[in-house]
Amino acid sequence: MKICRFTLKADGAATPRLGIVEDDGIHDVTKVTEMLPPLRWPVPLGDQVIANLADLRPRMEELSKSEPAIALDAVNLLSPVANPPKFVCGAGNWKHMGAPFGMIGFMGKVATALAGPSEGLQIRWPDRTTVHEPELAFVIGKTIDRPVSVDEALDYVAGYACAFDSTLKPEREDWAFCKSFDTYGIIGPWLVTADEIPNPSELGYKFWIDDDLRGERSFADLTGSPAEMIAFASTQMTLYPGDIFMSGAADVGPVLPGETMTIEIPRVGRMSVKASISEHARSKPWGA
């Protein structure tokens, strides 16, 4: 199953809707959210659609069959996860980088960096370099409040998506600061449920800037596989439904306003994201 969140282009700033992506387009299954449990303060951490996906899925499949298809070019695709508690980002996680898995630990970015492909990469500090980082994203589906083994780790995955873990190139700043600009955590174009991808290490990606192929990689070359990343993280932190892991980047380079980044992961999807200068961009360096 491919799960997406979207708005209709014709509706302008409409409320996001939930959809199932089929060969003929998107089928609106937003009605299924009426099944979600009512929440009161203090609201539990986690994305409630992801947390309840197993119970929602049969009804989503029924609605998908009865609702008419909407063309993909008629919608704006948002992040398929609405409320991730956190991002967990691989660091130096490719074999050619020579760092044993776990030596560097993880990087992170704040949840407000989240964006979908239609929102684009909005650069707020155009006087500095922002780099692209094409990656595989995998989303936690069930709470992990104890250390789990590598063998059981993928049982806790809800699904997989394409990702751009964009980063401001640091000068003196901390990496978490540089990764946490709005729109620097783009995932999409949809979430492919874990049952369709038993072994994510069999996947790979191609990456383009405009029409120029910039990278082609196999996730078998990650130092720490998705299962190993989850198992390692579970020794340090509680993981919640909707937490987004990013695999770590092998292809890192500048992206300029006006350029389009495209990543394609077979069996997951193809996502194109245009970079632009944010309407909130600073006109001069801080303190100048």
PDB file of C-alpha atoms in Angstrom:
ATOM      1  CA  MET A   1       0.000   0.000   0.000  1.00  0.00           C
ATOM      2  CA  LYS A   2       1.146   3.509  -0.853  1.00  0.00           C
ATOM      3  CA  ILE A   3      -0.139   6.128   1.603  1.00  0.00           C
ATOM      4  CA  CYS A   4       0.005   9.842   0.889  1.00  0.00           C
ATOM      5  CA  ARG A   5      -1.164  13.169   2.289  1.00  0.00           C
ATOM      6  CA  PHE A   6      -2.257  15.805  -0.162  1.00  0.00           C
ATOM      7  CA  THR A   7      -4.241  18.913  -0.887  1.00  0.00           C
ATOM      8  CA  LEU A   8      -6.166  19.581  -4.070  1.00  0.00           C
ATOM      9  CA  LYS A   9      -4.549  22.286  -6.180  1.00  0.00           C
ATOM     10  CA  ALA A  10      -7.982  23.670  -7.009  1.00  0.00           C
ATOM     11  CA  ASP A  11      -8.731  24.209  -3.302  1.00  0.00           C
ATOM     12  CA  GLY A  12      -5.743  26.392  -2.518  1.00  0.00           C
ATOM     13  CA  ALA A  13      -4.836  26.186   1.188  1.00  0.00           C
ATOM     14  CA  ALA A  14      -7.257  23.358   1.953  1.00  0.00           C
ATOM     15  CA  THR A  15      -7.063  20.967   4.873  1.00  0.00           C
ATOM     16  CA  PRO A  16      -4.653  18.087   4.140  1.00  0.00           C
ATOM     17  CA  ARG A  17      -6.283  14.835   3.120  1.00  0.00           C
ATOM     18  CA  LEU A  18      -5.254  11.193   3.358  1.00  0.00           C
ATOM     19  CA  GLY A  19      -4.981   9.085   0.238  1.00  0.00           C
ATOM     20  CA  ILE A  20      -4.076   5.695  -1.185  1.00  0.00           C
ATOM     21  CA  VAL A  21      -2.013   5.764  -4.381  1.00  0.00           C
ATOM     22  CA  GLU A  22      -3.044   3.294  -7.067  1.00  0.00           C
ATOM     23  CA  ASP A  23      -2.083   2.941 -10.729  1.00  0.00           C
ATOM     24  CA  ASP A  24      -4.995   5.180 -11.768  1.00  0.00           C
ATOM     25  CA  GLY A  25      -4.271   7.960  -9.252  1.00  0.00           C
ATOM     26  CA  ILE A  26      -5.033   8.862  -5.643  1.00  0.00           C
ATOM     27  CA  HIS A  27      -8.125   7.617  -3.819  1.00  0.00           C
ATOM     28  CA  ASP A  28      -9.257   9.826  -0.949  1.00  0.00           C
ATOM     29  CA  VAL A  29      -9.584   7.820   2.279  1.00  0.00           C
ATOM     30  CA  THR A  30      -9.717  10.750   4.704  1.00  0.00           C
ATOM     31  CA  LYS A  31     -12.958   9.371   6.200  1.00  0.00           C
ATOM     32  CA  VAL A  32     -10.889   6.705   7.932  1.00  0.00           C
ATOM     33  CA  THR A  33      -9.514   9.312  10.325  1.00  0.00           C
ATOM     34  CA  GLU A  34     -12.926   9.316  12.029  1.00  0.00           C
ATOM     35  CA  MET A  35     -11.832   5.990  13.515  1.00  0.00           C
ATOM     36  CA  LEU A  36      -8.891   7.541  15.345  1.00  0.00           C
ATOM     37  CA  PRO A  37      -9.195   7.625  19.133  1.00  0.00           C
ATOM     38  CA  PRO A  38     -10.127  11.015  20.627  1.00  0.00           C
ATOM     39  CA  LEU A  39      -7.164  12.658  22.321  1.00  0.00           C
ATOM     40  CA  ARG A  40      -6.927  15.015  25.262  1.00  0.00           C
ATOM     41  CA  TRP A  41      -4.022  16.696  26.918  1.00  0.00           C
ATOM     42  CA  PRO A  42      -1.392  15.452  27.454  1.00  0.00           C
ATOM     43  CA  VAL A  43      -1.421  14.141  23.871  1.00  0.00           C
ATOM     44  CA  PRO A  44       0.779  11.047  23.457  1.00  0.00           C
ATOM     45  CA  LEU A  45       3.895  11.368  21.356  1.00  0.00           C
ATOM     46  CA  GLY A  46       3.641   9.961  17.869  1.00  0.00           C
ATOM     47  CA  ASP A  47       1.655  10.199  14.650  1.00  0.00           C
ATOM     48  CA  GLN A  48      -1.813   8.795  15.278  1.00  0.00           C
ATOM     49  CA  VAL A  49      -2.444   7.510  11.747  1.00  0.00           C
ATOM     50  CA  ILE A  50       0.856   5.636  11.797  1.00  0.00           C
ATOM     51  CA  ALA A  51       0.252   4.362  15.335  1.00  0.00           C
ATOM     52  CA  ASN A  52      -3.180   2.976  14.387  1.00  0.00           C
ATOM     53  CA  LEU A  53      -2.367   1.906  10.837  1.00  0.00           C
ATOM     54  CA  ALA A  54      -2.967  -1.806  11.417  1.00  0.00           C
ATOM     55  CA  ASP A  55      -6.541  -1.112  12.560  1.00  0.00           C
ATOM     56  CA  LEU A  56      -7.190   1.539   9.911  1.00  0.00           C
ATOM     57  CA  ARG A  57      -5.858  -0.377   6.944  1.00  0.00           C
ATOM     58  CA  PRO A  58      -8.889  -2.631   6.191  1.00  0.00           C
ATOM     59  CA  ARG A  59     -11.182   0.417   6.099  1.00  0.00           C
ATOM     60  CA  MET A  60      -8.663   2.334   3.983  1.00  0.00           C
ATOM     61  CA  GLU A  61      -8.678  -0.491   1.464  1.00  0.00           C
ATOM     62  CA  GLU A  62     -12.503  -0.456   1.346  1.00  0.00           C
ATOM     63  CA  LEU A  63     -12.637   3.305   0.837  1.00  0.00           C
ATOM     64  CA  SER A  64      -9.966   3.155  -1.846  1.00  0.00           C
ATOM     65  CA  LYS A  65     -12.173   0.822  -3.889  1.00  0.00           C
ATOM     66  CA  SER A  66     -15.237   3.060  -3.616  1.00  0.00           C
ATOM     67  CA  GLU A  67     -13.694   6.525  -4.014  1.00  0.00           C
ATOM     68  CA  PRO A  68     -12.925   7.866  -7.512  1.00  0.00           C
ATOM     69  CA  ALA A  69      -9.329   8.360  -8.574  1.00  0.00           C
ATOM     70  CA  ILE A  70      -7.751  11.824  -8.476  1.00  0.00           C
ATOM     71  CA  ALA A  71      -4.970  12.523 -10.963  1.00  0.00           C
ATOM     72  CA  LEU A  72      -1.542  12.998  -9.416  1.00  0.00           C
ATOM     73  CA  ASP A  73      -1.060  16.268 -11.269  1.00  0.00           C
ATOM     74  CA  ALA A  74      -4.208  17.645  -9.599  1.00  0.00           C
ATOM     75  CA  VAL A  75      -2.765  17.489  -6.081  1.00  0.00           C
ATOM     76  CA  ASN A  76       0.013  18.906  -3.948  1.00  0.00           C
ATOM     77  CA  LEU A  77       1.826  16.067  -2.228  1.00  0.00           C
ATOM     78  CA  LEU A  78       2.729  16.677   1.417  1.00  0.00           C
ATOM     79  CA  SER A  79       4.871  14.603   3.736  1.00  0.00           C
ATOM     80  CA  PRO A  80       3.078  11.251   4.177  1.00  0.00           C
ATOM     81  CA  VAL A  81       3.773  11.517   7.929  1.00  0.00           C
ATOM     82  CA  ALA A  82       2.003  14.447   9.567  1.00  0.00           C
ATOM     83  CA  ASN A  83       3.432  14.457  13.089  1.00  0.00           C
ATOM     84  CA  PRO A  84       6.870  12.896  13.461  1.00  0.00           C
ATOM     85  CA  PRO A  85       8.201  13.274  17.006  1.00  0.00           C
ATOM     86  CA  LYS A  86      11.779  13.375  15.698  1.00  0.00           C
ATOM     87  CA  PHE A  87      14.221  12.715  12.889  1.00  0.00           C
ATOM     88  CA  VAL A  88      17.099  10.275  13.422  1.00  0.00           C
ATOM     89  CA  CYS A  89      19.775  10.787  10.779  1.00  0.00           C
ATOM     90  CA  GLY A  90      22.595   8.436   9.827  1.00  0.00           C
ATOM     91  CA  ALA A  91      26.093   9.897  10.069  1.00  0.00           C
ATOM     92  CA  GLY A  92      29.003   8.681   7.950  1.00  0.00           C
ATOM     93  CA  ASN A  93      26.890   5.628   7.233  1.00  0.00           C
ATOM     94  CA  TRP A  94      28.416   4.392   3.947  1.00  0.00           C
ATOM     95  CA  LYS A  95      31.187   1.831   3.631  1.00  0.00           C
ATOM     96  CA  HIS A  96      33.379   4.051   1.464  1.00  0.00           C
ATOM     97  CA  MET A  97      33.479   6.609   4.301  1.00  0.00           C
ATOM     98  CA  GLY A  98      35.465   4.206   6.464  1.00  0.00           C
ATOM     99  CA  ALA A  99      33.704   4.863   9.788  1.00  0.00           C
ATOM    100  CA  PRO A 100      32.560   1.753  11.699  1.00  0.00           C
ATOM    101  CA  PHE A 101      28.839   1.873  12.312  1.00  0.00           C
ATOM    102  CA  GLY A 102      27.990   3.514  15.614  1.00  0.00           C
ATOM    103  CA  MET A 103      31.312   5.304  15.998  1.00  0.00           C
ATOM    104  CA  ILE A 104      29.817   8.689  15.068  1.00  0.00           C
ATOM    105  CA  GLY A 105      26.356   7.988  16.446  1.00  0.00           C
ATOM    106  CA  PHE A 106      23.414   9.815  14.891  1.00  0.00           C
ATOM    107  CA  MET A 107      22.603  13.318  13.802  1.00  0.00           C
ATOM    108  CA  GLY A 108      19.148  14.816  14.148  1.00  0.00           C
ATOM    109  CA  LYS A 109      16.873  17.574  13.017  1.00  0.00           C
ATOM    110  CA  VAL A 110      13.841  19.145  14.630  1.00  0.00           C
ATOM    111  CA  ALA A 111      10.402  17.955  13.580  1.00  0.00           C
ATOM    112  CA  THR A 112       9.515  21.369  12.103  1.00  0.00           C
ATOM    113  CA  ALA A 113      12.033  20.728   9.309  1.00  0.00           C
ATOM    114  CA  LEU A 114       9.426  18.344   7.857  1.00  0.00           C
ATOM    115  CA  ALA A 115       8.095  19.041   4.362  1.00  0.00           C
ATOM    116  CA  GLY A 116       6.650  17.250   1.367  1.00  0.00           C
ATOM    117  CA  PRO A 117       7.751  17.456  -2.264  1.00  0.00           C
ATOM    118  CA  SER A 118       5.184  20.073  -3.262  1.00  0.00           C
ATOM    119  CA  GLU A 119       6.519  22.494  -0.649  1.00  0.00           C
ATOM    120  CA  GLY A 120       9.973  22.434  -2.172  1.00  0.00           C
ATOM    121  CA  LEU A 121      13.314  23.214  -0.558  1.00  0.00           C
ATOM    122  CA  GLN A 122      13.005  26.808   0.668  1.00  0.00           C
ATOM    123  CA  ILE A 123      16.418  28.316   1.311  1.00  0.00           C
ATOM    124  CA  ARG A 124      16.419  30.921   4.093  1.00  0.00           C
ATOM    125  CA  TRP A 125      20.124  31.754   4.102  1.00  0.00           C
ATOM    126  CA  PRO A 126      20.963  32.180   0.398  1.00  0.00           C
ATOM    127  CA  ASP A 127      24.334  33.766   1.251  1.00  0.00           C
ATOM    128  CA  ARG A 128      25.455  30.338   2.566  1.00  0.00           C
ATOM    129  CA  THR A 129      25.697  26.911   0.919  1.00  0.00           C
ATOM    130  CA  THR A 130      22.877  24.392   1.324  1.00  0.00           C
ATOM    131  CA  VAL A 131      23.703  20.828   0.313  1.00  0.00           C
ATOM    132  CA  HIS A 132      21.468  18.075  -0.997  1.00  0.00           C
ATOM    133  CA  GLU A 133      21.493  14.679   0.732  1.00  0.00           C
ATOM    134  CA  PRO A 134      19.392  12.060  -1.104  1.00  0.00           C
ATOM    135  CA  GLU A 135      18.501   9.193   1.231  1.00  0.00           C
ATOM    136  CA  LEU A 136      16.104   6.410   2.134  1.00  0.00           C
ATOM    137  CA  ALA A 137      13.621   7.273   4.876  1.00  0.00           C
ATOM    138  CA  PHE A 138      11.991   4.638   7.055  1.00  0.00           C
ATOM    139  CA  VAL A 139       9.226   5.365   9.526  1.00  0.00           C
ATOM    140  CA  ILE A 140       8.683   3.703  12.889  1.00  0.00           C
ATOM    141  CA  GLY A 141       5.213   2.170  13.242  1.00  0.00           C
ATOM    142  CA  LYS A 142       5.133   0.984  16.861  1.00  0.00           C
ATOM    143  CA  THR A 143       6.626   2.290  20.082  1.00  0.00           C
ATOM    144  CA  ILE A 144      10.015   0.820  20.962  1.00  0.00           C
ATOM    145  CA  ASP A 145      10.722   1.401  24.640  1.00  0.00           C
ATOM    146  CA  ARG A 146      13.457  -1.204  25.097  1.00  0.00           C
ATOM    147  CA  PRO A 147      16.539  -2.321  23.185  1.00  0.00           C
ATOM    148  CA  VAL A 148      15.539  -4.525  20.238  1.00  0.00           C
ATOM    149  CA  SER A 149      17.684  -6.894  18.219  1.00  0.00           C
ATOM    150  CA  VAL A 150      18.634  -6.422  14.590  1.00  0.00           C
ATOM    151  CA  ASP A 151      16.529  -9.467  13.696  1.00  0.00           C
ATOM    152  CA  GLU A 152      13.345  -7.953  15.136  1.00  0.00           C
ATOM    153  CA  ALA A 153      13.962  -4.276  14.291  1.00  0.00           C
ATOM    154  CA  LEU A 154      12.190  -4.232  10.914  1.00  0.00           C
ATOM    155  CA  ASP A 155       9.024  -5.554  12.589  1.00  0.00           C
ATOM    156  CA  TYR A 156       8.623  -2.030  13.978  1.00  0.00           C
ATOM    157  CA  VAL A 157       8.782  -0.246  10.612  1.00  0.00           C
ATOM    158  CA  ALA A 158       5.568   1.193   9.162  1.00  0.00           C
ATOM    159  CA  GLY A 159       7.008   1.945   5.749  1.00  0.00           C
ATOM    160  CA  TYR A 160       9.574   3.561   3.478  1.00  0.00           C
ATOM    161  CA  ALA A 161       9.885   6.785   1.491  1.00  0.00           C
ATOM    162  CA  CYS A 162      12.342   8.863  -0.498  1.00  0.00           C
ATOM    163  CA  ALA A 163      14.068  11.641   1.419  1.00  0.00           C
ATOM    164  CA  PHE A 164      16.208  14.756   1.135  1.00  0.00           C
ATOM    165  CA  ASP A 165      18.083  15.386   4.371  1.00  0.00           C
ATOM    166  CA  SER A 166      19.196  18.868   3.310  1.00  0.00           C
ATOM    167  CA  THR A 167      21.774  20.704   5.393  1.00  0.00           C
ATOM    168  CA  LEU A 168      23.298  24.160   5.641  1.00  0.00           C
ATOM    169  CA  LYS A 169      27.036  23.684   5.198  1.00  0.00           C
ATOM    170  CA  PRO A 170      28.436  24.401   8.675  1.00  0.00           C
ATOM    171  CA  GLU A 171      30.966  27.074   9.427  1.00  0.00           C
ATOM    172  CA  ARG A 172      30.976  27.129  13.233  1.00  0.00           C
ATOM    173  CA  GLU A 173      27.393  25.993  13.828  1.00  0.00           C
ATOM    174  CA  ASP A 174      26.296  22.649  15.290  1.00  0.00           C
ATOM    175  CA  TRP A 175      25.062  20.027  12.810  1.00  0.00           C
ATOM    176  CA  ALA A 176      21.620  19.869  14.461  1.00  0.00           C
ATOM    177  CA  PHE A 177      21.212  23.596  13.823  1.00  0.00           C
ATOM    178  CA  CYS A 178      22.302  23.249  10.202  1.00  0.00           C
ATOM    179  CA  LYS A 179      19.852  20.413   9.530  1.00  0.00           C
ATOM    180  CA  SER A 180      16.846  22.045  11.171  1.00  0.00           C
ATOM    181  CA  PHE A 181      15.826  24.796   8.772  1.00  0.00           C
ATOM    182  CA  ASP A 182      12.197  24.632   7.654  1.00  0.00           C
ATOM    183  CA  THR A 183      11.795  22.277   4.638  1.00  0.00           C
ATOM    184  CA  TYR A 184      15.206  20.634   5.170  1.00  0.00           C
ATOM    185  CA  GLY A 185      13.551  17.292   5.972  1.00  0.00           C
ATOM    186  CA  ILE A 186      11.584  16.393   2.833  1.00  0.00           C
ATOM    187  CA  ILE A 187      10.035  12.928   2.539  1.00  0.00           C
ATOM    188  CA  GLY A 188       7.684  11.463  -0.036  1.00  0.00           C
ATOM    189  CA  PRO A 189       6.192  11.215  -2.495  1.00  0.00           C
ATOM    190  CA  TRP A 190       4.266   8.696  -0.382  1.00  0.00           C
ATOM    191  CA  LEU A 191       4.873   6.009   2.250  1.00  0.00           C
ATOM    192  CA  VAL A 192       5.184   2.449   0.934  1.00  0.00           C
ATOM    193  CA  THR A 193       4.095   0.064   3.686  1.00  0.00           C
ATOM    194  CA  ALA A 194       6.697  -2.318   5.052  1.00  0.00           C
ATOM    195  CA  ASP A 195       4.954  -5.459   3.808  1.00  0.00           C
ATOM    196  CA  GLU A 196       5.887  -4.441   0.256  1.00  0.00           C
ATOM    197  CA  ILE A 197       9.601  -4.170   1.085  1.00  0.00           C
ATOM    198  CA  PRO A 198      10.754  -7.084   3.269  1.00  0.00           C
ATOM    199  CA  ASN A 199      14.442  -6.203   2.850  1.00  0.00           C
ATOM    200  CA  PRO A 200      15.238  -2.497   2.321  1.00  0.00           C
ATOM    201  CA  SER A 201      18.923  -3.301   1.843  1.00  0.00           C
ATOM    202  CA  GLU A 202      18.001  -4.709  -1.571  1.00  0.00           C
ATOM    203  CA  LEU A 203      16.988  -1.207  -2.692  1.00  0.00           C
ATOM    204  CA  GLY A 204      19.106   1.525  -4.226  1.00  0.00           C
ATOM    205  CA  TYR A 205      18.674   4.987  -5.668  1.00  0.00           C
ATOM    206  CA  LYS A 206      19.484   7.271  -8.549  1.00  0.00           C
ATOM    207  CA  PHE A 207      19.808  11.000  -7.960  1.00  0.00           C
ATOM    208  CA  TRP A 208      19.700  13.927 -10.387  1.00  0.00           C
ATOM    209  CA  ILE A 209      20.116  17.680 -10.259  1.00  0.00           C
ATOM    210  CA  ASP A 210      17.904  18.859 -13.103  1.00  0.00           C
ATOM    211  CA  ASP A 211      18.804  16.342 -15.859  1.00  0.00           C
ATOM    212  CA  ASP A 212      22.332  15.614 -14.604  1.00  0.00           C
ATOM    213  CA  LEU A 213      22.757  12.217 -12.926  1.00  0.00           C
ATOM    214  CA  ARG A 214      24.773  12.901  -9.759  1.00  0.00           C
ATOM    215  CA  GLY A 215      24.615   9.594  -7.915  1.00  0.00           C
ATOM    216  CA  GLU A 216      23.642   5.936  -8.147  1.00  0.00           C
ATOM    217  CA  ARG A 217      23.937   3.808  -5.003  1.00  0.00           C
ATOM    218  CA  SER A 218      22.861   0.528  -3.421  1.00  0.00           C
ATOM    219  CA  PHE A 219      21.651   0.549   0.173  1.00  0.00           C
ATOM    220  CA  ALA A 220      23.543  -2.718   0.593  1.00  0.00           C
ATOM    221  CA  ASP A 221      26.575  -0.424   0.885  1.00  0.00           C
ATOM    222  CA  LEU A 222      25.335   1.249   4.047  1.00  0.00           C
ATOM    223  CA  THR A 223      27.625   0.608   7.008  1.00  0.00           C
ATOM    224  CA  GLY A 224      24.541   0.309   9.198  1.00  0.00           C
ATOM    225  CA  SER A 225      21.425  -1.138   7.559  1.00  0.00           C
ATOM    226  CA  PRO A 226      17.964   0.174   8.495  1.00  0.00           C
ATOM    227  CA  ALA A 227      17.591  -2.742  10.918  1.00  0.00           C
ATOM    228  CA  GLU A 228      20.963  -1.991  12.515  1.00  0.00           C
ATOM    229  CA  MET A 229      20.138   1.703  12.792  1.00  0.00           C
ATOM    230  CA  ILE A 230      16.878   0.981  14.611  1.00  0.00           C
ATOM    231  CA  ALA A 231      18.471  -1.579  16.916  1.00  0.00           C
ATOM    232  CA  PHE A 232      21.317   0.809  17.783  1.00  0.00           C
ATOM    233  CA  ALA A 233      18.954   3.743  18.357  1.00  0.00           C
ATOM    234  CA  SER A 234      16.804   1.599  20.672  1.00  0.00           C
ATOM    235  CA  THR A 235      19.752   1.284  23.069  1.00  0.00           C
ATOM    236  CA  GLN A 236      19.679   5.068  23.509  1.00  0.00           C
ATOM    237  CA  MET A 237      16.166   6.409  23.021  1.00  0.00           C
ATOM    238  CA  THR A 238      12.480   5.522  23.001  1.00  0.00           C
ATOM    239  CA  LEU A 239      11.127   5.428  19.464  1.00  0.00           C
ATOM    240  CA  TYR A 240       7.549   6.420  18.669  1.00  0.00           C
ATOM    241  CA  PRO A 241       5.155   5.877  15.753  1.00  0.00           C
ATOM    242  CA  GLY A 242       6.002   8.435  13.105  1.00  0.00           C
ATOM    243  CA  ASP A 243       9.677   8.816  14.017  1.00  0.00           C
ATOM    244  CA  ILE A 244      11.569   9.251  10.759  1.00  0.00           C
ATOM    245  CA  PHE A 245      14.960   7.645  10.206  1.00  0.00           C
ATOM    246  CA  MET A 246      17.159   8.850   7.361  1.00  0.00           C
ATOM    247  CA  SER A 247      19.773   6.436   6.077  1.00  0.00           C
ATOM    248  CA  GLY A 248      22.676   8.874   5.751  1.00  0.00           C
ATOM    249  CA  ALA A 249      23.980  10.484   2.580  1.00  0.00           C
ATOM    250  CA  ALA A 250      26.623   9.276   0.141  1.00  0.00           C
ATOM    251  CA  ASP A 251      26.115  12.072  -2.397  1.00  0.00           C
ATOM    252  CA  VAL A 252      26.503  15.532  -0.886  1.00  0.00           C
ATOM    253  CA  GLY A 253      26.906  18.735  -2.876  1.00  0.00           C
ATOM    254  CA  PRO A 254      25.522  22.263  -3.262  1.00  0.00           C
ATOM    255  CA  VAL A 255      21.979  22.851  -4.459  1.00  0.00           C
ATOM    256  CA  LEU A 256      21.090  26.264  -5.865  1.00  0.00           C
ATOM    257  CA  PRO A 257      17.792  28.139  -6.078  1.00  0.00           C
ATOM    258  CA  GLY A 258      16.058  27.198  -9.315  1.00  0.00           C
ATOM    259  CA  GLU A 259      17.513  23.698  -9.454  1.00  0.00           C
ATOM    260  CA  THR A 260      15.386  20.565  -9.126  1.00  0.00           C
ATOM    261  CA  MET A 261      16.542  17.578  -7.080  1.00  0.00           C
ATOM    262  CA  THR A 262      15.145  14.175  -8.073  1.00  0.00           C
ATOM    263  CA  ILE A 263      15.571  10.864  -6.304  1.00  0.00           C
ATOM    264  CA  GLU A 264      14.231   7.551  -7.584  1.00  0.00           C
ATOM    265  CA  ILE A 265      14.104   4.399  -5.469  1.00  0.00           C
ATOM    266  CA  PRO A 266      12.600   1.376  -7.254  1.00  0.00           C
ATOM    267  CA  ARG A 267       9.505  -0.012  -5.474  1.00  0.00           C
ATOM    268  CA  VAL A 268       9.332   3.180  -3.391  1.00  0.00           C
ATOM    269  CA  GLY A 269       8.883   6.038  -5.851  1.00  0.00           C
ATOM    270  CA  ARG A 270      10.340   9.014  -7.648  1.00  0.00           C
ATOM    271  CA  MET A 271      10.358  12.421  -5.959  1.00  0.00           C
ATOM    272  CA  SER A 272      11.287  15.749  -7.531  1.00  0.00           C
ATOM    273  CA  VAL A 273      11.819  18.810  -5.356  1.00  0.00           C
ATOM    274  CA  LYS A 274      12.569  22.309  -6.564  1.00  0.00           C
ATOM    275  CA  ALA A 275      14.869  24.588  -4.582  1.00  0.00           C
ATOM    276  CA  SER A 276      13.952  28.240  -4.215  1.00  0.00           C
ATOM    277  CA  ILE A 277      14.705  31.211  -1.998  1.00  0.00           C
ATOM    278  CA  SER A 278      12.246  31.380   0.888  1.00  0.00           C
ATOM    279  CA  GLU A 279       9.995  34.401   1.256  1.00  0.00           C
ATOM    280  CA  HIS A 280      11.512  34.578   4.751  1.00  0.00           C
ATOM    281  CA  ALA A 281      15.094  34.611   3.501  1.00  0.00           C
ATOM    282  CA  ARG A 282      17.478  36.960   5.269  1.00  0.00           C
ATOM    283  CA  SER A 283      18.794  39.853   3.194  1.00  0.00           C
ATOM    284  CA  LYS A 284      22.178  39.986   4.936  1.00  0.00           C
ATOM    285  CA  PRO A 285      24.192  37.731   7.254  1.00  0.00           C
ATOM    286  CA  TRP A 286      23.196  37.633  10.914  1.00  0.00           C
ATOM    287  CA  GLY A 287      24.902  40.426  12.851  1.00  0.00           C
ATOM    288  CA  ALA A 288      25.995  42.284   9.716  1.00  0.00           C
TER     289      ALA A 288
END
